[in-house]
Amino acid sequence: MFNTLFKFKTGNTNLNLDLSTIDLEKVPQHIAIIMDGNGRWARAQGKPRTFGHQAGAETLKNIVKTADKIGVKIISAYAFSTENWKRPVTEVNFIMELLSRYLTSEIEEFHKNNVQVRFMGSREGLPEVVRQKMEHAEKVTAENTGIILNLAINYGGQAEILHAVKNIVSDVESGSLKVEDIDAQHFEDYLYTKGLPAPDLLIRPGGDLRISNFMLWQIAYAEIWTTDVYWPAFTPEMFLEAVKAYGGRERRYGGLITK
Ligand code: FPP
């Protein structure tokens, strides 16, 4: 069982999170998060959009800590999509620099907390320095046994499926795979999430009600929880609210509940 209170320091703020109402049996194993609303959050305060991305990176840290505390095994977070390249070059560069800094500044802390960092997306087209830091982060934390932080960088769900299909075709052509052996389970071995269970819960802050090309295959049966709150303002308390709501959902996977 959880201790009732989780004392939590974030920046200069001390939080006391009440965990007593979280049902340990009903905590999702894998939570996917579309971290949306950074730009609007910053603009609402008369700040540049980049300020929102910076704050969003901080939010992610707090959510990973909270998730780990309540026994979530995997957080998959959308940091940069294959479509985000369409943004102004200054914003793209800022996000790349932010990622690069984040992967340096946070990696020790993640490692100390036994977090395993992994990535999904295409490394092609990413700045060399970001690629190197991604490899370094993966290597340093590879043996960690705590929560997995799966960061989606240069990621798109459709691109992921196409990438899988091309590799499958190539394996069929080379004779290492037979067409009749391809089933859903086998297909998943060709996705970036190979070896990970599918997300149970998808959280989308920022008020938009769409999937935005995130984990299209994997979220087939995920429960969805949304809020109008922008990602930088998303708190550990809100995260617990989403987890509690998940605990009350009835998952049927297309079948019927037999009572
Ligand atoms: C969506 O907000 C957010 C992004 C496109 C980038 C997400 C990036 C971060 C949270 C920071 C980088 C992450 C790490 C781990 C360093 P938006 O810009 O679409 O906001 P808007 O919808 O208000 O315009």
XYZ file of N, CA, C and O in Angstrom, residues 143-256:
456
model
N 20.632 -0.501 -17.978
C 20.452 -1.588 -16.999
C 19.517 -1.187 -15.855
O 19.300 -1.967 -14.937
N 19.023 0.046 -15.887
C 18.148 0.487 -14.796
C 16.838 -0.286 -14.812
O 16.316 -0.628 -15.874
N 16.321 -0.531 -13.631
C 15.162 -1.415 -13.532
C 13.894 -0.686 -13.088
O 12.859 -1.295 -12.866
N 14.001 0.651 -12.940
C 12.828 1.418 -12.511
C 11.942 1.781 -13.693
O 11.944 1.107 -14.728
N 11.229 2.861 -13.555
C 10.294 3.285 -14.603
C 11.049 3.531 -15.919
O 12.220 3.935 -15.912
N 10.387 3.252 -17.033
C 10.964 3.529 -18.351
C 10.390 4.852 -18.854
O 9.160 5.025 -18.900
N 11.273 5.774 -19.200
C 10.830 7.001 -19.869
C 11.130 6.814 -21.351
O 12.285 6.772 -21.775
N 10.049 6.672 -22.127
C 10.173 6.430 -23.560
C 9.835 7.736 -24.279
O 8.676 8.112 -24.383
N 10.861 8.437 -24.732
C 10.648 9.767 -25.322
C 10.506 9.650 -26.837
O 11.371 9.073 -27.507
N 9.420 10.218 -27.347
C 9.194 10.195 -28.793
C 9.833 11.444 -29.411
O 9.397 12.563 -29.138
N 10.848 11.226 -30.210
C 11.561 12.346 -30.836
C 11.662 12.071 -32.336
O 12.119 10.998 -32.734
N 11.233 13.036 -33.125
C 11.111 12.831 -34.574
C 10.273 11.581 -34.825
O 10.650 10.692 -35.571
N 9.147 11.552 -34.139
C 8.259 10.389 -34.149
C 6.932 10.716 -34.819
O 6.364 11.792 -34.605
N 6.425 9.766 -35.596
C 5.067 9.847 -36.131
C 4.524 8.428 -36.179
O 5.257 7.497 -36.546
N 3.267 8.249 -35.807
C 2.685 6.909 -35.793
C 2.626 6.282 -37.178
O 2.909 5.095 -37.353
N 2.276 7.099 -38.175
C 2.204 6.543 -39.534
C 3.599 6.171 -40.020
O 3.804 5.106 -40.622
N 4.564 7.038 -39.752
C 5.948 6.758 -40.172
C 6.450 5.483 -39.496
O 7.156 4.675 -40.109
N 6.063 5.287 -38.241
C 6.496 4.083 -37.514
C 5.938 2.821 -38.180
O 6.644 1.821 -38.344
N 4.650 2.884 -38.571
C 4.027 1.716 -39.200
C 4.672 1.445 -40.570
O 4.975 0.297 -40.923
N 4.928 2.524 -41.329
C 5.589 2.348 -42.635
C 6.983 1.742 -42.471
O 7.380 0.845 -43.227
N 7.695 2.227 -41.489
C 9.033 1.729 -41.190
C 8.971 0.220 -40.885
O 9.773 -0.578 -41.388
N 7.962 -0.167 -40.103
C 7.788 -1.582 -39.761
C 7.478 -2.394 -41.019
O 8.065 -3.458 -41.247
N 6.570 -1.883 -41.854
C 6.160 -2.614 -43.055
C 7.367 -2.828 -43.975
O 7.588 -3.924 -44.509
N 8.166 -1.776 -44.138
C 9.337 -1.903 -45.020
C 10.300 -2.969 -44.493
O 10.840 -3.764 -45.263
N 10.517 -2.986 -43.195
C 11.423 -3.986 -42.630
C 10.848 -5.400 -42.747
O 11.587 -6.359 -42.960
N 9.529 -5.499 -42.621
C 8.886 -6.810 -42.766
C 9.052 -7.311 -44.204
O 9.441 -8.458 -44.443
N 8.785 -6.405 -45.160
C 8.916 -6.791 -46.582
C 10.348 -7.231 -46.861
O 10.598 -8.254 -47.517
N 11.291 -6.478 -46.323
C 12.695 -6.809 -46.561
C 13.031 -8.180 -45.960
O 13.742 -8.983 -46.581
N 12.491 -8.482 -44.774
C 12.752 -9.795 -44.164
C 12.072 -10.917 -44.941
O 12.601 -12.027 -45.033
N 10.893 -10.621 -45.501
C 10.214 -11.643 -46.312
C 11.044 -11.903 -47.567
O 11.287 -13.055 -47.953
N 11.517 -10.816 -48.175
C 12.318 -10.971 -49.411
C 13.616 -11.733 -49.168
O 14.054 -12.507 -50.001
N 14.198 -11.487 -47.998
C 15.470 -12.177 -47.723
C 15.241 -13.604 -47.241
O 16.184 -14.376 -47.075
N 14.003 -13.958 -47.003
C 13.677 -15.326 -46.612
C 13.719 -15.565 -45.110
O 13.460 -16.676 -44.649
N 14.007 -14.526 -44.318
C 14.072 -14.752 -42.865
C 12.690 -14.681 -42.202
O 12.563 -14.966 -41.014
N 11.682 -14.293 -42.954
C 10.320 -14.218 -42.405
C 9.330 -14.759 -43.430
O 9.421 -14.449 -44.616
N 8.392 -15.576 -42.922
C 7.368 -16.114 -43.829
C 6.091 -15.298 -43.675
O 5.696 -14.973 -42.549
N 5.428 -15.024 -44.794
C 4.211 -14.198 -44.755
C 3.205 -14.783 -43.770
O 2.582 -14.057 -42.985
N 3.074 -16.114 -43.774
C 2.054 -16.727 -42.902
C 2.388 -16.580 -41.403
O 1.542 -16.790 -40.547
N 3.615 -16.211 -41.097
C 3.982 -16.027 -39.680
C 3.708 -14.613 -39.169
O 3.906 -14.312 -37.988
N 3.281 -13.718 -40.071
C 3.043 -12.332 -39.628
C 1.662 -12.235 -38.970
O 0.640 -12.404 -39.627
N 1.685 -11.994 -37.691
C 0.431 -11.711 -36.990
C 0.642 -10.449 -36.155
O 1.734 -9.869 -36.171
N -0.387 -10.032 -35.435
C -0.290 -8.760 -34.695
C 0.892 -8.769 -33.725
O 1.636 -7.790 -33.609
N 1.084 -9.885 -33.055
C 2.161 -9.972 -32.059
C 3.528 -9.827 -32.720
O 4.407 -9.128 -32.237
N 3.662 -10.496 -33.862
C 4.924 -10.446 -34.603
C 5.171 -9.049 -35.161
O 6.282 -8.551 -35.182
N 4.088 -8.435 -35.625
C 4.181 -7.079 -36.191
C 4.770 -6.118 -35.157
O 5.578 -5.250 -35.477
N 4.371 -6.303 -33.910
C 4.821 -5.400 -32.844
C 6.330 -5.453 -32.626
O 6.925 -4.491 -32.125
N 6.947 -6.554 -33.032
C 8.412 -6.651 -32.909
C 9.112 -5.685 -33.867
O 10.308 -5.457 -33.755
N 8.364 -5.165 -34.832
C 8.961 -4.251 -35.812
C 8.696 -2.786 -35.467
O 9.107 -1.900 -36.185
N 7.982 -2.570 -34.374
C 7.701 -1.190 -33.960
C 8.795 -0.703 -33.008
O 9.540 -1.504 -32.437
N 8.866 0.620 -32.816
C 9.873 1.180 -31.897
C 9.650 0.696 -30.468
O 10.556 0.740 -29.646
N 8.422 0.282 -30.173
C 8.077 -0.111 -28.810
C 8.294 -1.606 -28.566
O 7.775 -2.148 -27.575
N 9.050 -2.236 -29.448
C 9.301 -3.678 -29.307
C 9.619 -4.031 -27.844
O 10.461 -3.390 -27.213
N 8.919 -5.017 -27.346
C 9.182 -5.472 -25.974
C 8.377 -4.740 -24.913
O 8.371 -5.154 -23.754
N 7.710 -3.656 -25.283
C 6.923 -2.910 -24.295
C 5.438 -3.237 -24.451
O 4.959 -3.379 -25.581
N 4.700 -3.308 -23.346
C 3.253 -3.494 -23.483
C 2.621 -2.211 -24.032
O 3.220 -1.138 -23.940
N 1.431 -2.327 -24.598
C 0.752 -1.150 -25.161
C 0.304 -0.207 -24.039
O 0.050 -0.654 -22.919
N 0.206 1.100 -24.324
C -0.285 2.019 -23.290
C -1.704 1.652 -22.845
O -2.550 1.277 -23.660
N -1.932 1.759 -21.551
C -3.275 1.530 -21.001
C -4.062 2.827 -21.001
O -5.278 2.832 -21.073
N -3.328 3.927 -20.858
C -3.971 5.229 -20.700
C -3.234 6.257 -21.550
O -1.993 6.270 -21.585
N -4.006 7.082 -22.258
C -3.431 8.195 -23.023
C -3.918 9.494 -22.390
O -5.128 9.709 -22.259
N -2.963 10.338 -21.994
C -3.326 11.629 -21.390
C -3.019 12.729 -22.394
O -1.911 12.782 -22.948
N -4.011 13.585 -22.640
C -3.767 14.724 -23.525
C -4.214 16.015 -22.852
O -5.420 16.292 -22.772
N -3.289 16.820 -22.385
C -3.650 18.150 -21.901
C -3.762 19.115 -23.079
O -3.486 18.738 -24.219
N -4.180 20.341 -22.828
C -4.160 21.369 -23.871
C -5.492 21.575 -24.581
O -5.608 22.462 -25.415
N -6.495 20.737 -24.281
C -7.844 21.002 -24.764
C -8.222 20.432 -26.125
O -9.397 20.416 -26.469
N -7.260 19.974 -26.914
C -7.625 19.406 -28.217
C -7.947 17.924 -28.075
O -7.286 17.210 -27.324
N -8.954 17.498 -28.827
C -9.399 16.104 -28.701
C -8.995 15.330 -29.941
O -9.815 15.046 -30.809
N -7.707 15.089 -30.080
C -7.251 14.268 -31.215
C -6.016 13.482 -30.820
O -5.400 13.720 -29.789
N -5.656 12.560 -31.718
C -4.567 11.617 -31.442
C -3.224 12.160 -31.950
O -2.163 11.770 -31.458
N -3.279 13.031 -32.961
C -2.079 13.690 -33.497
C -0.964 12.712 -33.882
O 0.213 12.958 -33.600
N -1.343 11.592 -34.491
C -0.333 10.677 -35.057
C 0.558 10.058 -33.977
O 1.711 9.746 -34.232
N 0.017 9.914 -32.774
C 0.828 9.355 -31.683
C 0.477 7.892 -31.416
O -0.661 7.567 -31.125
N 1.426 7.021 -31.536
C 1.311 5.601 -31.183
C 0.048 4.951 -31.761
O -0.717 4.293 -31.042
N -0.173 5.163 -33.041
C -1.437 4.757 -33.669
C -1.750 3.277 -33.470
O -2.885 2.907 -33.196
N -0.742 2.456 -33.643
C -0.962 1.012 -33.452
C -1.198 0.702 -31.970
O -2.134 0.003 -31.597
N -0.329 1.274 -31.145
C -0.268 0.858 -29.733
C -1.455 1.328 -28.895
O -1.767 0.722 -27.877
N -2.112 2.426 -29.295
C -3.196 2.931 -28.424
C -4.571 2.368 -28.800
O -5.599 2.875 -28.354
N -4.557 1.300 -29.598
C -5.825 0.731 -30.074
C -6.873 0.598 -28.964
O -8.044 0.897 -29.171
N -6.464 0.158 -27.790
C -7.430 -0.039 -26.692
C -7.121 0.814 -25.464
O -7.597 0.526 -24.368
N -6.322 1.875 -25.666
C -5.982 2.733 -24.517
C -7.218 3.533 -24.086
O -8.028 3.937 -24.916
N -7.332 3.762 -22.800
C -8.332 4.680 -22.284
C -7.792 6.097 -22.490
O -6.580 6.318 -22.399
N -8.678 7.038 -22.775
C -8.222 8.404 -23.053
C -8.700 9.344 -21.946
O -9.854 9.258 -21.501
N -7.799 10.206 -21.503
C -8.149 11.218 -20.478
C -7.613 12.567 -20.947
O -6.440 12.672 -21.300
N -8.480 13.556 -20.987
C -8.037 14.865 -21.475
C -8.361 15.956 -20.459
O -9.207 15.781 -19.585
N -7.661 17.062 -20.597
C -7.952 18.241 -19.789
C -7.631 19.480 -20.620
O -6.782 19.424 -21.517
N -8.318 20.587 -20.300
C -8.036 21.845 -21.005
C -6.746 22.494 -20.514
O -6.232 23.410 -21.131
N -6.259 22.040 -19.383
C -5.047 22.642 -18.801
C -3.865 22.435 -19.755
O -3.703 21.355 -20.325
N -3.063 23.471 -19.937
C -1.887 23.356 -20.808
C -0.795 22.551 -20.107
O -0.664 22.600 -18.873
N 0.006 21.860 -20.903
C 1.001 20.948 -20.337
C 1.907 21.593 -19.275
O 2.119 21.013 -18.208
N 2.442 22.794 -19.477
C 3.326 23.340 -18.438
C 2.615 23.538 -17.096
O 3.258 23.576 -16.050
N 1.275 23.667 -17.141
C 0.523 23.880 -15.900
C -0.046 22.566 -15.357
O -0.763 22.548 -14.349
N 0.253 21.482 -16.017
C -0.262 20.166 -15.619
C 0.498 19.702 -14.369
O 1.722 19.644 -14.366
N -0.233 19.391 -13.315
C 0.421 19.106 -12.032
C 0.395 17.612 -11.691
O -0.421 16.857 -12.232
N 1.250 17.200 -10.755
C 1.176 15.820 -10.262
C -0.218 15.465 -9.742
O -0.677 14.336 -9.916
N -0.926 16.430 -9.153
C -2.293 16.153 -8.670
C -3.216 15.790 -9.836
O -4.043 14.893 -9.733
N -3.051 16.524 -10.953
C -3.891 16.229 -12.128
C -3.556 14.852 -12.684
O -4.424 14.113 -13.154
N -2.287 14.528 -12.632
C -1.852 13.204 -13.097
C -2.542 12.115 -12.259
O -3.067 11.135 -12.798
N -2.579 12.320 -10.948
C -3.241 11.334 -10.080
C -4.736 11.257 -10.365
O -5.342 10.189 -10.301
N -5.300 12.408 -10.722
C -6.724 12.442 -11.084
C -6.971 11.551 -12.316
O -7.925 10.780 -12.364
N -6.082 11.662 -13.283
C -6.205 10.840 -14.503
C -6.075 9.358 -14.159
O -6.831 8.519 -14.669
N -5.129 9.041 -13.284
C -4.917 7.637 -12.893
C -6.148 7.104 -12.157
O -6.587 5.974 -12.382
N -6.731 7.952 -11.314
C -7.932 7.526 -10.577
C -9.092 7.296 -11.540
O -9.829 6.329 -11.432
N -9.229 8.201 -12.510
C -10.306 8.049 -13.501
C -10.116 6.744 -14.269
O -11.074 6.006 -14.517
N -8.878 6.445 -14.596
C -8.569 5.188 -15.297
C -9.033 3.988 -14.458
O -9.609 3.038 -14.978
N -8.773 4.080 -13.156
C -9.148 2.990 -12.245
C -10.649 2.706 -12.259
O -11.078 1.595 -11.974
N -11.432 3.710 -12.632
C -12.885 3.533 -12.658
C -13.408 3.102 -14.016
O -14.613 2.878 -14.189
N -12.533 3.009 -14.991
C -12.995 2.618 -16.337
C -13.167 1.099 -16.426
O -12.461 0.340 -15.766
N -14.054 0.713 -17.326
C -14.252 -0.711 -17.577
C -13.647 -1.036 -18.943
O -14.104 -0.521 -19.956
N -12.614 -1.832 -18.955
C -11.949 -2.130 -20.238
C -12.499 -3.437 -20.802
O -12.483 -4.466 -20.139
N -12.962 -3.364 -22.042
C -13.604 -4.552 -22.607
C -12.877 -5.104 -23.826
O -13.164 -6.178 -24.290
N -11.989 -4.344 -24.383
C -11.222 -4.784 -25.566
C -12.132 -5.338 -26.669
O -11.807 -6.338 -27.315
N -13.265 -4.739 -26.825
C -14.186 -5.174 -27.877
C -15.073 -6.326 -27.464
O -15.984 -6.717 -28.184
N -14.833 -6.885 -26.287
C -15.633 -8.031 -25.823
C -16.720 -7.583 -24.877
O -17.103 -6.409 -24.861
N -17.220 -8.519 -24.086
C -18.245 -8.195 -23.096
C -17.710 -8.514 -21.716
O -16.870 -9.378 -21.559
